[in-house]
Amino acid sequence: DAGVIQSPRHEVTEMGQEVTLRCKPISGHDYLFWYRQTMMRGLELLIYFNNNVPIDDSGMPEDRFSAKMPNASFSTLKIQPSEPRDSAVYFCASSPMAGGGSFIGNEQFFGPGTRLTVL
Amino acid sequence: EDQVTQSPEALRLQEGESSSLNCSYTVSGLRGLFWYRQDPGKGPEFLFTLYSAGEEKEKERLKATLTKKESFLHITAPKPEDSATYLCAVQALGYNFNKFYFGSGTKLNVKP
């Protein structure tokens, strides 16, 4: 398996522009997570999906951020309009279902990340 | 408020000098504690999952332990290739769904 795939790997854009980050999880994984990592705030969970349904989006910073998972093999994180404070590395991760239903006991597999710079 | 705190922020060791990294947590309904390793420019890579106090897991020079309030990652006789940032994460039982929290990490530098 190729692992979690993210694109683009690097994105430089100007303030006010729309940014779309893409993620392909590992085939067969039931959970998909979007994280943001900065030096100041570390790794923050933005949202996660279970079987394509958003479960917890309490980490999404504001209405400018939105995430979708139209099918089991694709997810997007969109920022519109982008601001300089959105500059960070955005990671996507996926995880298989563990035994016991809703308990997520298994590890998350992270993609290589997208480094976003908003000028 | 749920919280995960790692210490120290940075640690410099000589090759072969054993030490421990700490992860303390204040969450209600712990469902699992995870350790990850992150190399520069890469995503975190899974190391261990611990589920209950008293549990221990080992992998090569690393050993993770868990109590009711904290976890330790012990590094025995480290090598330069162990240099990385080590992240602790907690899965906790929320009101309707599981919550996930990451610590800020410990940056380990092992000198030859």
mmCIF file of C-alpha atoms in Angstrom:
data_model
loop_
_atom_site.group_PDB
_atom_site.id
_atom_site.type_symbol
_atom_site.label_atom_id
_atom_site.label_comp_id
_atom_site.label_asym_id
_atom_site.label_seq_id
_atom_site.Cartn_x
_atom_site.Cartn_y
_atom_site.Cartn_z
ATOM 1 C CA ASP A 1 0.000 0.000 0.000
ATOM 2 C CA ALA A 2 1.248 3.482 -0.841
ATOM 3 C CA GLY A 3 0.184 4.878 2.501
ATOM 4 C CA VAL A 4 -1.795 8.070 2.986
ATOM 5 C CA ILE A 5 -1.388 10.353 -0.004
ATOM 6 C CA GLN A 6 -1.661 14.118 0.257
ATOM 7 C CA SER A 7 -1.546 16.769 -2.415
ATOM 8 C CA PRO A 8 -0.153 19.219 -3.032
ATOM 9 C CA ARG A 9 2.986 18.823 -0.910
ATOM 10 C CA HIS A 10 3.600 22.548 -0.955
ATOM 11 C CA GLU A 11 1.200 25.410 -1.571
ATOM 12 C CA VAL A 12 2.006 29.100 -1.659
ATOM 13 C CA THR A 13 -0.907 31.439 -2.103
ATOM 14 C CA GLU A 14 -1.916 34.999 -1.449
ATOM 15 C CA MET A 15 -4.235 36.168 1.267
ATOM 16 C CA GLY A 16 -7.863 35.945 0.218
ATOM 17 C CA GLN A 17 -7.398 33.067 -2.189
ATOM 18 C CA GLU A 18 -9.155 29.726 -1.868
ATOM 19 C CA VAL A 19 -6.986 26.762 -0.933
ATOM 20 C CA THR A 20 -7.949 23.112 -1.326
ATOM 21 C CA LEU A 21 -5.907 20.326 0.231
ATOM 22 C CA ARG A 22 -6.499 16.734 -0.783
ATOM 23 C CA CYS A 23 -6.093 13.396 0.914
ATOM 24 C CA LYS A 24 -6.383 9.767 -0.115
ATOM 25 C CA PRO A 25 -6.511 7.485 2.931
ATOM 26 C CA ILE A 26 -5.239 3.942 3.121
ATOM 27 C CA SER A 27 -7.710 1.584 1.509
ATOM 28 C CA GLY A 28 -9.976 -0.118 4.029
ATOM 29 C CA HIS A 29 -9.465 2.415 6.789
ATOM 30 C CA ASP A 30 -12.667 3.633 8.396
ATOM 31 C CA TYR A 31 -11.407 6.831 10.007
ATOM 32 C CA LEU A 32 -9.863 9.929 8.461
ATOM 33 C CA PHE A 33 -8.345 12.811 10.392
ATOM 34 C CA TRP A 34 -7.205 16.305 9.423
ATOM 35 C CA TYR A 35 -4.537 17.984 11.583
ATOM 36 C CA ARG A 36 -2.716 21.298 11.512
ATOM 37 C CA GLN A 37 0.831 21.644 12.889
ATOM 38 C CA THR A 38 2.595 24.887 13.773
ATOM 39 C CA MET A 39 5.560 25.683 15.980
ATOM 40 C CA MET A 40 3.384 27.705 18.332
ATOM 41 C CA ARG A 41 0.423 25.353 18.734
ATOM 42 C CA GLY A 42 1.850 21.948 17.887
ATOM 43 C CA LEU A 43 -0.384 19.326 16.296
ATOM 44 C CA GLU A 44 -4.081 20.199 16.431
ATOM 45 C CA LEU A 45 -6.953 17.969 15.375
ATOM 46 C CA LEU A 46 -9.263 19.876 13.057
ATOM 47 C CA ILE A 47 -11.882 17.271 12.173
ATOM 48 C CA TYR A 48 -12.300 13.543 11.832
ATOM 49 C CA PHE A 49 -14.618 11.309 9.828
ATOM 50 C CA ASN A 50 -15.925 7.822 10.402
ATOM 51 C CA ASN A 51 -17.170 6.014 7.298
ATOM 52 C CA ASN A 52 -17.239 9.334 5.435
ATOM 53 C CA VAL A 53 -19.386 11.042 8.102
ATOM 54 C CA PRO A 54 -17.915 13.976 10.076
ATOM 55 C CA ILE A 55 -17.826 13.065 13.763
ATOM 56 C CA ASP A 56 -15.984 15.856 15.561
ATOM 57 C CA ASP A 57 -15.341 19.195 13.877
ATOM 58 C CA SER A 58 -14.830 21.165 17.072
ATOM 59 C CA GLY A 59 -11.233 21.826 16.108
ATOM 60 C CA MET A 60 -12.085 23.638 12.886
ATOM 61 C CA PRO A 61 -10.912 27.185 13.633
ATOM 62 C CA GLU A 62 -13.693 29.117 11.951
ATOM 63 C CA ASP A 63 -16.179 29.145 9.117
ATOM 64 C CA ARG A 64 -13.438 29.761 6.599
ATOM 65 C CA PHE A 65 -12.472 26.117 6.996
ATOM 66 C CA SER A 66 -14.541 23.264 5.601
ATOM 67 C CA ALA A 67 -13.878 19.571 5.057
ATOM 68 C CA LYS A 68 -15.629 16.962 2.989
ATOM 69 C CA MET A 69 -15.331 13.258 2.418
ATOM 70 C CA PRO A 70 -17.456 12.361 -0.604
ATOM 71 C CA ASN A 71 -16.307 8.740 -0.617
ATOM 72 C CA ALA A 72 -14.077 6.339 1.268
ATOM 73 C CA SER A 73 -11.012 7.123 -0.806
ATOM 74 C CA PHE A 74 -10.962 10.913 -0.913
ATOM 75 C CA SER A 75 -11.215 13.915 1.360
ATOM 76 C CA THR A 76 -10.652 17.643 0.982
ATOM 77 C CA LEU A 77 -9.912 20.467 3.375
ATOM 78 C CA LYS A 78 -10.786 23.878 2.013
ATOM 79 C CA ILE A 79 -9.860 27.302 3.301
ATOM 80 C CA GLN A 80 -11.767 30.232 1.849
ATOM 81 C CA PRO A 81 -10.616 32.947 2.104
ATOM 82 C CA SER A 82 -7.109 32.118 3.272
ATOM 83 C CA GLU A 83 -5.197 34.320 5.730
ATOM 84 C CA PRO A 84 -1.478 34.483 6.660
ATOM 85 C CA ARG A 85 -2.253 32.922 10.071
ATOM 86 C CA ASP A 86 -3.396 29.782 8.260
ATOM 87 C CA SER A 87 0.205 29.079 7.272
ATOM 88 C CA ALA A 88 1.082 25.666 8.699
ATOM 89 C CA VAL A 89 1.680 22.055 7.773
ATOM 90 C CA TYR A 90 -1.600 20.202 7.311
ATOM 91 C CA PHE A 91 -1.599 16.456 7.872
ATOM 92 C CA CYS A 92 -4.143 13.878 6.918
ATOM 93 C CA ALA A 93 -4.204 10.561 8.766
ATOM 94 C CA SER A 94 -6.276 7.411 8.518
ATOM 95 C CA SER A 95 -6.980 4.597 10.918
ATOM 96 C CA PRO A 96 -8.665 1.228 10.698
ATOM 97 C CA MET A 97 -11.610 0.295 12.844
ATOM 98 C CA ALA A 98 -10.545 -1.455 16.012
ATOM 99 C CA GLY A 99 -12.494 -4.251 17.617
ATOM 100 C CA GLY A 100 -15.440 -3.275 19.776
ATOM 101 C CA GLY A 101 -17.397 -0.852 17.618
ATOM 102 C CA SER A 102 -16.782 2.819 18.234
ATOM 103 C CA PHE A 103 -13.590 2.417 20.215
ATOM 104 C CA ILE A 104 -10.690 3.627 18.127
ATOM 105 C CA GLY A 105 -7.787 1.757 19.589
ATOM 106 C CA ASN A 106 -5.629 1.528 16.539
ATOM 107 C CA GLU A 107 -2.856 3.817 15.519
ATOM 108 C CA GLN A 108 -3.210 6.563 12.964
ATOM 109 C CA PHE A 109 -1.184 6.492 9.771
ATOM 110 C CA PHE A 110 -0.111 9.954 8.736
ATOM 111 C CA GLY A 111 0.506 11.327 5.292
ATOM 112 C CA PRO A 112 3.569 13.420 4.427
ATOM 113 C CA GLY A 113 1.686 16.688 4.951
ATOM 114 C CA THR A 114 1.003 19.800 2.894
ATOM 115 C CA ARG A 115 3.061 22.847 3.756
ATOM 116 C CA LEU A 116 0.814 25.869 3.239
ATOM 117 C CA THR A 117 2.180 29.390 3.068
ATOM 118 C CA VAL A 118 -0.258 32.269 2.805
ATOM 119 C CA LEU A 119 1.394 35.548 1.876
ATOM 120 C CA GLU B 1 -10.208 20.892 30.762
ATOM 121 C CA ASP B 2 -8.604 17.991 28.918
ATOM 122 C CA GLN B 3 -4.891 18.479 28.520
ATOM 123 C CA VAL B 4 -1.732 16.645 27.462
ATOM 124 C CA THR B 5 1.651 18.031 28.566
ATOM 125 C CA GLN B 6 5.053 16.731 27.531
ATOM 126 C CA SER B 7 8.403 17.391 29.166
ATOM 127 C CA PRO B 8 11.088 18.301 28.606
ATOM 128 C CA GLU B 9 10.561 20.355 25.443
ATOM 129 C CA ALA B 10 14.035 19.405 24.260
ATOM 130 C CA LEU B 11 16.571 16.831 25.375
ATOM 131 C CA ARG B 12 20.181 16.418 24.335
ATOM 132 C CA LEU B 13 21.863 13.103 25.090
ATOM 133 C CA GLN B 14 25.176 11.525 24.340
ATOM 134 C CA GLU B 15 25.035 8.243 22.497
ATOM 135 C CA GLY B 16 24.480 5.513 25.074
ATOM 136 C CA GLU B 17 23.115 7.892 27.729
ATOM 137 C CA SER B 18 19.704 6.549 28.790
ATOM 138 C CA SER B 19 16.862 8.870 29.762
ATOM 139 C CA SER B 20 13.084 9.229 29.928
ATOM 140 C CA LEU B 21 10.489 11.473 28.322
ATOM 141 C CA ASN B 22 7.330 12.366 30.202
ATOM 142 C CA CYS B 23 3.726 12.765 29.085
ATOM 143 C CA SER B 24 1.207 13.850 31.714
ATOM 144 C CA TYR B 25 -2.488 14.004 30.937
ATOM 145 C CA THR B 26 -5.668 15.255 32.521
ATOM 146 C CA VAL B 27 -8.566 13.757 30.615
ATOM 147 C CA SER B 28 -11.713 12.057 31.730
ATOM 148 C CA GLY B 29 -12.339 8.660 30.277
ATOM 149 C CA LEU B 30 -8.941 7.680 28.906
ATOM 150 C CA ARG B 31 -9.380 5.198 26.075
ATOM 151 C CA GLY B 32 -5.794 4.979 24.957
ATOM 152 C CA LEU B 33 -2.432 6.736 25.050
ATOM 153 C CA PHE B 34 -0.244 6.747 21.962
ATOM 154 C CA TRP B 35 3.398 7.532 21.329
ATOM 155 C CA TYR B 36 4.553 8.734 17.924
ATOM 156 C CA ARG B 37 7.911 9.646 16.466
ATOM 157 C CA GLN B 38 8.204 12.524 14.006
ATOM 158 C CA ASP B 39 11.244 13.169 11.832
ATOM 159 C CA PRO B 40 11.761 16.613 10.275
ATOM 160 C CA GLY B 41 9.579 17.169 7.228
ATOM 161 C CA LYS B 42 7.550 14.016 7.768
ATOM 162 C CA GLY B 43 4.306 12.966 9.364
ATOM 163 C CA PRO B 44 4.239 11.310 12.781
ATOM 164 C CA GLU B 45 4.959 7.590 12.834
ATOM 165 C CA PHE B 46 3.239 5.309 15.318
ATOM 166 C CA LEU B 47 5.284 3.658 18.082
ATOM 167 C CA PHE B 48 3.023 2.358 20.870
ATOM 168 C CA THR B 49 -0.510 2.222 22.244
ATOM 169 C CA LEU B 50 -1.128 1.835 25.981
ATOM 170 C CA TYR B 51 -4.614 1.235 27.322
ATOM 171 C CA SER B 52 -4.471 0.903 31.089
ATOM 172 C CA ALA B 53 -2.322 1.824 34.085
ATOM 173 C CA GLY B 54 0.506 -0.598 34.630
ATOM 174 C CA GLU B 55 0.817 -1.523 30.987
ATOM 175 C CA GLU B 56 4.253 -1.536 29.330
ATOM 176 C CA LYS B 57 5.324 -1.884 25.700
ATOM 177 C CA GLU B 58 8.818 -2.267 24.261
ATOM 178 C CA LYS B 59 10.371 -1.814 20.859
ATOM 179 C CA GLU B 60 14.117 -1.988 20.394
ATOM 180 C CA ARG B 61 15.627 0.722 22.636
ATOM 181 C CA LEU B 62 12.241 2.215 23.552
ATOM 182 C CA LYS B 63 9.950 1.265 26.396
ATOM 183 C CA ALA B 64 6.645 2.981 27.146
ATOM 184 C CA THR B 65 4.880 2.802 30.497
ATOM 185 C CA LEU B 66 1.551 4.141 31.716
ATOM 186 C CA THR B 67 0.171 5.235 35.090
ATOM 187 C CA LYS B 68 -3.163 6.857 35.893
ATOM 188 C CA LYS B 69 -1.745 10.338 35.335
ATOM 189 C CA GLU B 70 1.268 10.029 33.064
ATOM 190 C CA SER B 71 3.266 7.984 30.633
ATOM 191 C CA PHE B 72 7.000 7.639 30.245
ATOM 192 C CA LEU B 73 9.006 6.813 27.170
ATOM 193 C CA HIS B 74 12.288 5.320 28.308
ATOM 194 C CA ILE B 75 15.190 5.334 25.871
ATOM 195 C CA THR B 76 17.959 2.903 26.693
ATOM 196 C CA ALA B 77 21.428 3.441 25.215
ATOM 197 C CA PRO B 78 20.158 5.766 22.482
ATOM 198 C CA LYS B 79 21.814 6.088 19.100
ATOM 199 C CA PRO B 80 21.993 9.146 16.833
ATOM 200 C CA GLU B 81 19.245 7.662 14.656
ATOM 201 C CA ASP B 82 16.873 7.971 17.613
ATOM 202 C CA SER B 83 17.019 11.751 17.194
ATOM 203 C CA ALA B 84 13.496 12.957 16.432
ATOM 204 C CA THR B 85 10.521 14.636 18.038
ATOM 205 C CA TYR B 86 8.465 12.269 20.172
ATOM 206 C CA LEU B 87 4.771 13.032 20.444
ATOM 207 C CA CYS B 88 2.298 11.755 22.974
ATOM 208 C CA ALA B 89 -1.399 11.551 22.104
ATOM 209 C CA VAL B 90 -4.473 10.686 24.112
ATOM 210 C CA GLN B 91 -7.827 9.329 23.050
ATOM 211 C CA ALA B 92 -10.548 10.224 25.545
ATOM 212 C CA LEU B 93 -14.231 9.499 25.826
ATOM 213 C CA GLY B 94 -16.226 12.599 24.942
ATOM 214 C CA TYR B 95 -19.947 13.204 25.292
ATOM 215 C CA ASN B 96 -20.993 11.566 22.053
ATOM 216 C CA PHE B 97 -17.739 10.595 20.467
ATOM 217 C CA ASN B 98 -14.042 10.059 21.107
ATOM 218 C CA LYS B 99 -11.738 13.053 21.472
ATOM 219 C CA PHE B 100 -8.090 13.189 20.468
ATOM 220 C CA TYR B 101 -5.349 15.368 21.921
ATOM 221 C CA PHE B 102 -1.654 15.630 21.088
ATOM 222 C CA GLY B 103 1.091 16.957 23.312
ATOM 223 C CA SER B 104 3.571 19.519 22.009
ATOM 224 C CA GLY B 105 6.358 16.959 21.804
ATOM 225 C CA THR B 106 9.890 16.415 23.078
ATOM 226 C CA LYS B 107 12.671 17.079 20.606
ATOM 227 C CA LEU B 108 15.413 14.528 21.215
ATOM 228 C CA ASN B 109 18.942 15.042 19.920
ATOM 229 C CA VAL B 110 21.418 12.199 20.391
ATOM 230 C CA LYS B 111 25.036 13.136 19.802
ATOM 231 C CA PRO B 112 27.568 10.509 18.682
#
